[in-house]
PDB file of C-alpha atoms in Angstrom:
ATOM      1  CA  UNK A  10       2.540   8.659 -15.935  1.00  0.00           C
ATOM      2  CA  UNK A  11       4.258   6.314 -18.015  1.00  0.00           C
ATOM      3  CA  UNK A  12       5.300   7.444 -21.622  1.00  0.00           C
ATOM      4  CA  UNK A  13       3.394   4.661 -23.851  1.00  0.00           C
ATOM      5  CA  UNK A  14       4.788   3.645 -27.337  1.00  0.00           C
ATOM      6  CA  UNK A  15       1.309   2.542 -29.129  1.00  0.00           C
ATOM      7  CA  UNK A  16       1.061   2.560 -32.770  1.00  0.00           C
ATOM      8  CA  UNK A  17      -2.375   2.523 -34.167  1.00  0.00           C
ATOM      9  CA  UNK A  18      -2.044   1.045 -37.521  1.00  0.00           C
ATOM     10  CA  UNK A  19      -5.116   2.312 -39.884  1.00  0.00           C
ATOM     11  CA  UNK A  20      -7.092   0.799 -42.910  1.00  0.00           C
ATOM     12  CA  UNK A  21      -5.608   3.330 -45.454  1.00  0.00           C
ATOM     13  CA  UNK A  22      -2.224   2.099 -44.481  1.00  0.00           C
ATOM     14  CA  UNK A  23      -0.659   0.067 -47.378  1.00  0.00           C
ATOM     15  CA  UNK A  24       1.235  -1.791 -44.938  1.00  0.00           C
ATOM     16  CA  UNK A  25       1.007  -2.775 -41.496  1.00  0.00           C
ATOM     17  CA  UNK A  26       4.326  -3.202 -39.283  1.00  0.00           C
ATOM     18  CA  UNK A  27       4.594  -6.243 -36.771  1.00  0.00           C
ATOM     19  CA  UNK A  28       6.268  -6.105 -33.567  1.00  0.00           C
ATOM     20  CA  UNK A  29       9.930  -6.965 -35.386  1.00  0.00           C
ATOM     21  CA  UNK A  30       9.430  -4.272 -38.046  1.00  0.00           C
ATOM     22  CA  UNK A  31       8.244  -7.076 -41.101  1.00  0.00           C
ATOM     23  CA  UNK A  32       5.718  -5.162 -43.384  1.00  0.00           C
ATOM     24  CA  UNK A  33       2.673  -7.351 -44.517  1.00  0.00           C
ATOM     25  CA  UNK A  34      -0.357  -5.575 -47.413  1.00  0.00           C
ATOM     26  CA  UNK A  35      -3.492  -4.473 -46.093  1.00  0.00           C
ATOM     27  CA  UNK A  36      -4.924  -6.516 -48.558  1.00  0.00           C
ATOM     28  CA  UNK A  37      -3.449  -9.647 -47.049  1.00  0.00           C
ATOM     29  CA  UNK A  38      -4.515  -9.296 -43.286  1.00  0.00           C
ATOM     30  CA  UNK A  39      -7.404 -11.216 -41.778  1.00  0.00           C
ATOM     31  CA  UNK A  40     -10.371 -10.113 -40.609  1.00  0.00           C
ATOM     32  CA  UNK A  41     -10.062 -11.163 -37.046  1.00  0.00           C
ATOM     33  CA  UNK A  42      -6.203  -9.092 -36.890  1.00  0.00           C
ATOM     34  CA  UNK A  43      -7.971  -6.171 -38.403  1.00  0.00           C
ATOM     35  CA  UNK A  44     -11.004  -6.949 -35.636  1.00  0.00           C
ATOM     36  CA  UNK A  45      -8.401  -7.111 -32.942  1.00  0.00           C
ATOM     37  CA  UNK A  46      -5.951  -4.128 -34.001  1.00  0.00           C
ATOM     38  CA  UNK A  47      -9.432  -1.593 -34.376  1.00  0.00           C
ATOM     39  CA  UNK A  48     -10.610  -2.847 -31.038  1.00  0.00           C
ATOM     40  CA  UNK A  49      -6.979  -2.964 -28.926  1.00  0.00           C
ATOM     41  CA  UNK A  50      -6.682   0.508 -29.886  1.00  0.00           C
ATOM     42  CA  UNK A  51     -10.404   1.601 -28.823  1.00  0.00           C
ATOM     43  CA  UNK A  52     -10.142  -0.145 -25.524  1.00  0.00           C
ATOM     44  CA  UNK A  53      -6.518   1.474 -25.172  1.00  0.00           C
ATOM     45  CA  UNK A  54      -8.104   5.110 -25.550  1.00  0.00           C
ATOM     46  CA  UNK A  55     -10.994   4.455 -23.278  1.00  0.00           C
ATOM     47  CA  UNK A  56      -8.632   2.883 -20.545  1.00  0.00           C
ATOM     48  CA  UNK A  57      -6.337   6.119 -20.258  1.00  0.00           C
ATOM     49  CA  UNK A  58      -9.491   8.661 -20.454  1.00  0.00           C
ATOM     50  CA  UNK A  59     -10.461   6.147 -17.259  1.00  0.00           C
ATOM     51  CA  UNK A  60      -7.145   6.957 -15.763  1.00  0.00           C
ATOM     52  CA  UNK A  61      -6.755  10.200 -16.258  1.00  0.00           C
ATOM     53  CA  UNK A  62     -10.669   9.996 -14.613  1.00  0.00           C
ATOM     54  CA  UNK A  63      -9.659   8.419 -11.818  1.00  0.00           C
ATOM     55  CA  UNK A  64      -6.362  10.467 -10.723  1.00  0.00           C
ATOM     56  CA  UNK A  65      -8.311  13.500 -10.955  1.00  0.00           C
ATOM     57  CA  UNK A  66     -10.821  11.750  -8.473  1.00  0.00           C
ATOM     58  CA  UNK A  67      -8.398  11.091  -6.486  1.00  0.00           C
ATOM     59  CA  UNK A  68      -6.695  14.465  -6.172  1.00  0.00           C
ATOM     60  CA  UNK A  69      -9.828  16.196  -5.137  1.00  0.00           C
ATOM     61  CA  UNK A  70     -10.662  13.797  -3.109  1.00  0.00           C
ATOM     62  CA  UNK A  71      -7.307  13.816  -0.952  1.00  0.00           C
ATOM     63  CA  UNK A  72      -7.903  17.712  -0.935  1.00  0.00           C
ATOM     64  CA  UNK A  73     -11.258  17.910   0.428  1.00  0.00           C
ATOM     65  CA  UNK A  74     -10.118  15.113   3.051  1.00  0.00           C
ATOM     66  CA  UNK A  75      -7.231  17.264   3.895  1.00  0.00           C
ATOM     67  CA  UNK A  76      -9.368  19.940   4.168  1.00  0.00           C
ATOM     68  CA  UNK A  77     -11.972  18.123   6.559  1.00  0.00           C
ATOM     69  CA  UNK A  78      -9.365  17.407   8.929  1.00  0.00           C
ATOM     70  CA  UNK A  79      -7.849  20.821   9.174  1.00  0.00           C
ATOM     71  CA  UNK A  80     -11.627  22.198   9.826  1.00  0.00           C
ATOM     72  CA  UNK A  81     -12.309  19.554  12.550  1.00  0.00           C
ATOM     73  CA  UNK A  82      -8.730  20.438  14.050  1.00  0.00           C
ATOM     74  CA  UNK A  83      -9.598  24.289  13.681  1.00  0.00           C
ATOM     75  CA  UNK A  84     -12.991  23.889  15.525  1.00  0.00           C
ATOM     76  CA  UNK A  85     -11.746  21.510  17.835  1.00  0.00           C
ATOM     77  CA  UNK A  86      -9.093  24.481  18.850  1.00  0.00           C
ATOM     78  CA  UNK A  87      -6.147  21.372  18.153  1.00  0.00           C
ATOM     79  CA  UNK A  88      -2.860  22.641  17.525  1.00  0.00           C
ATOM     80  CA  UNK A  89      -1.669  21.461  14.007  1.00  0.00           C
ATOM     81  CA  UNK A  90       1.833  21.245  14.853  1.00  0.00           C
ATOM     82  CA  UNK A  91       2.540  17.326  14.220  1.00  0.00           C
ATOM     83  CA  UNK A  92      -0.828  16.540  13.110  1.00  0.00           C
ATOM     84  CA  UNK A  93      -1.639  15.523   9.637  1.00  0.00           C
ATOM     85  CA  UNK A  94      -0.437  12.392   9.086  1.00  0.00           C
ATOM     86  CA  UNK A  95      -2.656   9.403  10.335  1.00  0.00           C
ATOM     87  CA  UNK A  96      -5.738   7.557   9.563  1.00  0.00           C
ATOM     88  CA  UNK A  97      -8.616   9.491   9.656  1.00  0.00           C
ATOM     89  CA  UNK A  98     -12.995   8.429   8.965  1.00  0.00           C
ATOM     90  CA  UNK A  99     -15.096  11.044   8.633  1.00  0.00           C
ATOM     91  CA  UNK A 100     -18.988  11.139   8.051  1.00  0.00           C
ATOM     92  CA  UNK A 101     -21.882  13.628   6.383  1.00  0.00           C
ATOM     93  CA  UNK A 102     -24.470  14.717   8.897  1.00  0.00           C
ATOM     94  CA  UNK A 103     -26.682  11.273   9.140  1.00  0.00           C
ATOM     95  CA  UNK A 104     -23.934   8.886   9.009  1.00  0.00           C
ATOM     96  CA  UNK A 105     -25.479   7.329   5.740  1.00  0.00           C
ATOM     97  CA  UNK A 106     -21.769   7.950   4.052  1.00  0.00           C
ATOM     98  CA  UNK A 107     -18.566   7.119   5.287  1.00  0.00           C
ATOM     99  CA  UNK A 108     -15.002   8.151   4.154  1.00  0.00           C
ATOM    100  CA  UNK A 109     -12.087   6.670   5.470  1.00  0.00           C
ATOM    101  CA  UNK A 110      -8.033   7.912   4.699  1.00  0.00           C
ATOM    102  CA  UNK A 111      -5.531   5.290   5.848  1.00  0.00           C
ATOM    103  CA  UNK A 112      -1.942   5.334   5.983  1.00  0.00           C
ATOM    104  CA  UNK A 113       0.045   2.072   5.520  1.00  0.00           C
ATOM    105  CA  UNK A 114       3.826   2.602   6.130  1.00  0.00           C
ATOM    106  CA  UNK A 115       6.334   0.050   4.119  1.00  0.00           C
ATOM    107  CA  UNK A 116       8.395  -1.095   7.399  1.00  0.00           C
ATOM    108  CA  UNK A 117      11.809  -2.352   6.230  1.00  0.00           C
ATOM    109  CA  UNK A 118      14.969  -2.884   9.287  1.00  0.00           C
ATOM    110  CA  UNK A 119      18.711  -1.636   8.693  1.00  0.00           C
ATOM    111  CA  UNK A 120      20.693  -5.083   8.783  1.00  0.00           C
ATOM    112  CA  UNK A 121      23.532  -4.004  11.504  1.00  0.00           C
ATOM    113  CA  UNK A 122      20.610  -2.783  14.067  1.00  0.00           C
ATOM    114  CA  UNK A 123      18.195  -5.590  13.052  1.00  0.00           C
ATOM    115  CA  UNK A 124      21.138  -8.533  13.759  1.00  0.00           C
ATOM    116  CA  UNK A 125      22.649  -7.269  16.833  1.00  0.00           C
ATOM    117  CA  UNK A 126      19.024  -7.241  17.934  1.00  0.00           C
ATOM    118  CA  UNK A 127      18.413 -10.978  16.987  1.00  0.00           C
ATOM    119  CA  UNK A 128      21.889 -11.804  18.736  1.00  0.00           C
ATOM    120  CA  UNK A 129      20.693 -10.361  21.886  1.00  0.00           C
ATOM    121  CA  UNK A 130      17.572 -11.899  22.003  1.00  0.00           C
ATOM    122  CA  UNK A 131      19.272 -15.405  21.532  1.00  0.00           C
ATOM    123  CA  UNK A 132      21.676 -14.940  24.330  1.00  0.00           C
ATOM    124  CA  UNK A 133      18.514 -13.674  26.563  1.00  0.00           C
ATOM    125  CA  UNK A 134      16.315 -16.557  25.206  1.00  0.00           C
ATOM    126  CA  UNK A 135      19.781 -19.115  26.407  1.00  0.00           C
ATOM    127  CA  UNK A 136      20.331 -17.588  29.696  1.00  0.00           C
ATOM    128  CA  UNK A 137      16.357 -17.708  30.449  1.00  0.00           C
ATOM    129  CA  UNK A 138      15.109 -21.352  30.132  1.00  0.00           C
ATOM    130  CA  UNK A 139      12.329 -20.438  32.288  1.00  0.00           C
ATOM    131  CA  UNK A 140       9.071 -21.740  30.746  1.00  0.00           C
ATOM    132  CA  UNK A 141       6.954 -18.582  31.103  1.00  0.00           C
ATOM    133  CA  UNK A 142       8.943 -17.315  28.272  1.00  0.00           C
ATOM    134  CA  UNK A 143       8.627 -20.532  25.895  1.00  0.00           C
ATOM    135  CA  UNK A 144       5.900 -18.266  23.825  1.00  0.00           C
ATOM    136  CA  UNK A 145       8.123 -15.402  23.355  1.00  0.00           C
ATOM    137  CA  UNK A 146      10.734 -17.655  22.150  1.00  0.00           C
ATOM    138  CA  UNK A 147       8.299 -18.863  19.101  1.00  0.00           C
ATOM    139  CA  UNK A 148       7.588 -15.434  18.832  1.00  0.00           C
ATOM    140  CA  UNK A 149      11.241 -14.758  18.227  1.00  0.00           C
ATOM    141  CA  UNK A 150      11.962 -17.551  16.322  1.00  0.00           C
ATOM    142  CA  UNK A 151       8.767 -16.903  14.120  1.00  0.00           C
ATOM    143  CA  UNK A 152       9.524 -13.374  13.774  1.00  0.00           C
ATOM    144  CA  UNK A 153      13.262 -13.825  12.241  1.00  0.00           C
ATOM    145  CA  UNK A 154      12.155 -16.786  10.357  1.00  0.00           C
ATOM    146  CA  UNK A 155      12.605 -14.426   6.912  1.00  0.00           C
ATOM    147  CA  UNK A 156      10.296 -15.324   3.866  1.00  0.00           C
ATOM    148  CA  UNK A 157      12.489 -14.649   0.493  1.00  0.00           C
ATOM    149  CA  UNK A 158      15.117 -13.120   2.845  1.00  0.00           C
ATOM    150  CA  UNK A 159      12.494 -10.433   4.001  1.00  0.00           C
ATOM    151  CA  UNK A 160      11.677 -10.146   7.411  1.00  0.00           C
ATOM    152  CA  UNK A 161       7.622  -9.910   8.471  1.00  0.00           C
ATOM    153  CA  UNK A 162       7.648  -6.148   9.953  1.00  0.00           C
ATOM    154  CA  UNK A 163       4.575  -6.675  12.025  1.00  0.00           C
ATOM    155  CA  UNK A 164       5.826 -10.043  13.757  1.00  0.00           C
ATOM    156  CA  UNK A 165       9.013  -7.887  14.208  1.00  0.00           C
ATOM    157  CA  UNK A 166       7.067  -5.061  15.661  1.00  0.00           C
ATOM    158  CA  UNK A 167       4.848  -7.551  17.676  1.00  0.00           C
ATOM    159  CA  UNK A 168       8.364  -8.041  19.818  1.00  0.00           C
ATOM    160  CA  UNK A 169       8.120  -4.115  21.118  1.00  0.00           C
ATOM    161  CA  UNK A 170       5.098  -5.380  23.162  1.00  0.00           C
ATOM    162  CA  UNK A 171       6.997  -6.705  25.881  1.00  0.00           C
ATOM    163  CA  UNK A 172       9.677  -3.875  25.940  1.00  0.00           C
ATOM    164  CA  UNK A 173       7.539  -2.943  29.671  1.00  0.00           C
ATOM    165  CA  UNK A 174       6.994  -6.377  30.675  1.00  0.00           C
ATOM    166  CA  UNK A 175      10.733  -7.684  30.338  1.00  0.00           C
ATOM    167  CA  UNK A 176      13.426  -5.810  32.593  1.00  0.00           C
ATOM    168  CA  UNK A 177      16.459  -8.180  31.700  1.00  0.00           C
ATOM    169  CA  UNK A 178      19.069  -6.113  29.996  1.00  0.00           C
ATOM    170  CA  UNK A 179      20.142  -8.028  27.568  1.00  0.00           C
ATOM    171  CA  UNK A 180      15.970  -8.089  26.284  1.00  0.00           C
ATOM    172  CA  UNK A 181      15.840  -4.205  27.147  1.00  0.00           C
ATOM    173  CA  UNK A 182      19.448  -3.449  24.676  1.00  0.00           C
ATOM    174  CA  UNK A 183      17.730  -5.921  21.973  1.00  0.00           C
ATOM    175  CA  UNK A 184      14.662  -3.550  22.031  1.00  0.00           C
ATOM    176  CA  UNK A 185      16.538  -0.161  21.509  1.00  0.00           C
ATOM    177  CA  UNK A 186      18.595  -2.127  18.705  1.00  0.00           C
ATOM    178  CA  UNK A 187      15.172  -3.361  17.090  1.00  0.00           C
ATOM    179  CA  UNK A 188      13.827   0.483  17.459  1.00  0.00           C
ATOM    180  CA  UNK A 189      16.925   2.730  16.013  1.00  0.00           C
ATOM    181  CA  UNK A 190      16.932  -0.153  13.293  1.00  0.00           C
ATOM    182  CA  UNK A 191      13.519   0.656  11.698  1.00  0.00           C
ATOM    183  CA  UNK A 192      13.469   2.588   8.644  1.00  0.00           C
ATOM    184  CA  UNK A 193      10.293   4.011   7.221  1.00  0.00           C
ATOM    185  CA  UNK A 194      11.496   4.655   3.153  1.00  0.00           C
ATOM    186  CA  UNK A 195       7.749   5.311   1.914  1.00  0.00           C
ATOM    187  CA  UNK A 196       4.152   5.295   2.711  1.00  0.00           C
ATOM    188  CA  UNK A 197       0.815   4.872   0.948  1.00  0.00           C
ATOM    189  CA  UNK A 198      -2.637   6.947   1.168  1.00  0.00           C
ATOM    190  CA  UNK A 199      -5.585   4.705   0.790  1.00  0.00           C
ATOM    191  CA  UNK A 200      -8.931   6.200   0.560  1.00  0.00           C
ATOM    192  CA  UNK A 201     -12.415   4.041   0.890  1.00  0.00           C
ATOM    193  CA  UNK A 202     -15.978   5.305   0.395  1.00  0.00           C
ATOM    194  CA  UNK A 203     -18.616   3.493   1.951  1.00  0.00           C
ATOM    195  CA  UNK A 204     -22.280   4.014   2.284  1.00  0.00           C
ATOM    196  CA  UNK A 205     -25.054   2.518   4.374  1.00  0.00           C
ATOM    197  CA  UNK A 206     -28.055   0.246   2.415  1.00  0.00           C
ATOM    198  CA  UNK A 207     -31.582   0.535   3.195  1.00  0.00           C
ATOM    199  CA  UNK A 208     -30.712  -1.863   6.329  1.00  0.00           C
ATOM    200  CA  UNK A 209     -28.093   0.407   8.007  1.00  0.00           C
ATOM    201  CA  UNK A 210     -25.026  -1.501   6.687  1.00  0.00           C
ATOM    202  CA  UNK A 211     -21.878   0.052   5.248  1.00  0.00           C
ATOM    203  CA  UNK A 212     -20.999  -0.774   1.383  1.00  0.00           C
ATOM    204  CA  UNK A 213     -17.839   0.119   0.079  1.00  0.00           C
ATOM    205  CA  UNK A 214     -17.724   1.796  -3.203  1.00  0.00           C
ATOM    206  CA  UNK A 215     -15.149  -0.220  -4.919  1.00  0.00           C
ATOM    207  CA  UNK A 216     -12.543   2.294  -5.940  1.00  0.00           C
ATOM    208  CA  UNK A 217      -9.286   0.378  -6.616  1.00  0.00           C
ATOM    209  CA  UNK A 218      -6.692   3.197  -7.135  1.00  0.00           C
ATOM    210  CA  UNK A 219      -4.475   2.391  -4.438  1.00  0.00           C
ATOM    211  CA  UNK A 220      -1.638   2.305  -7.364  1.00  0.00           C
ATOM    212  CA  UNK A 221      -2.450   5.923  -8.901  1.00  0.00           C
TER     213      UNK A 221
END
């Protein structure tokens, strides 16, 4: 967690210290900075207990997930080996509470892989001017098209789906290109809790620590 530097200035100080180190009396502040410096401070202290809450939540809550899924795999008679890493929604016994683990992978394309792919797909898109493909070639074009010099992963990705429909070779070496480019540097756990009104619908209970 990140080391704060917070400096709670109290009424029995002489002097308090601004932010460029100028000393100013007690005596001499107003009542609204005195208002604001007691209440900062309280809302400060109240945020990290809320924090520290809220990780804690979180860690038991990724533990008795984790050990849901082994269970289910145990009594299922599943073989662990390469399991453990996916989305997973589990339920109590009536269905009336849901709990859902996702797993969103950060996508992001090494540059030598990810142009040679584009390159191919141009001279493929050239040498075919056959209209059946004008679709894929928006798709292409769309899918380079970078936003801030980032590339959208999923429109990207999207191109993989017609790796078995397309046997020209110069499509078929742009597809191995696009799939020994991909690099996978980190992932994210989210974890949602949901639970059914008195009309059978699902509610999520807003828990927004995606960032803990």
């Amino acid at each position: 967690m990140t080391q704060f530097q917070v400096n709670h200035q109290k009424t029995s100080d002489t002097f308090w210290v601004d932010e460029s180190g100028n000393k100013t009396q007690y005596s001499r502040m107003y009542k609204h900075e005195k208002l604001m410096e007691k209440s900062a401070n309280k809302l400060f202290n109240s945020a990290l207990k809320l924090h520290d809450s809220l990780k804690s939540f979180k860690e038991e809550l990724e533990a008795i997930c984790m050990e849901v899924y082994e269970q289910f795999l145990a009594d299922k008679d599943i073989d662990k080996v390469g399991k453990g890493k996916g989305n997973f929604t589990w339920f109590n016994f009536d269905r009336s509470i849901k709990i859902e683990v996702s797993i969103s992978e950060r996508i992001t394309f090494d540059d030598l892989g990810i142009n040679e792919c584009k390159s191919l797909l141009n001279e493929f898109l050239d040498e075919n001017l056959d209209s059946k493909i004008e679709v894929l070639k928006d798709m292409v074009n769309d899918a380079f098209n970078t936003s801030r010099g980032n590339l959208d992963a999923k429109k990207v990705m999207n191109l993989l789906r017609y790796e078995g429909k397309i046997k020209h070779e110069k499509f078929q070496r742009a597809m191995e290109f696009l799939k020994e480019s991909i690099r996978r540097p980190s992932s994210k756990t989210y974890f949602r809790i949901w639970a059914k009104d008195s009309s059978g619908e699902y509610h999520n209970i807003d828990l927004n620590f995606s960032s803990i």
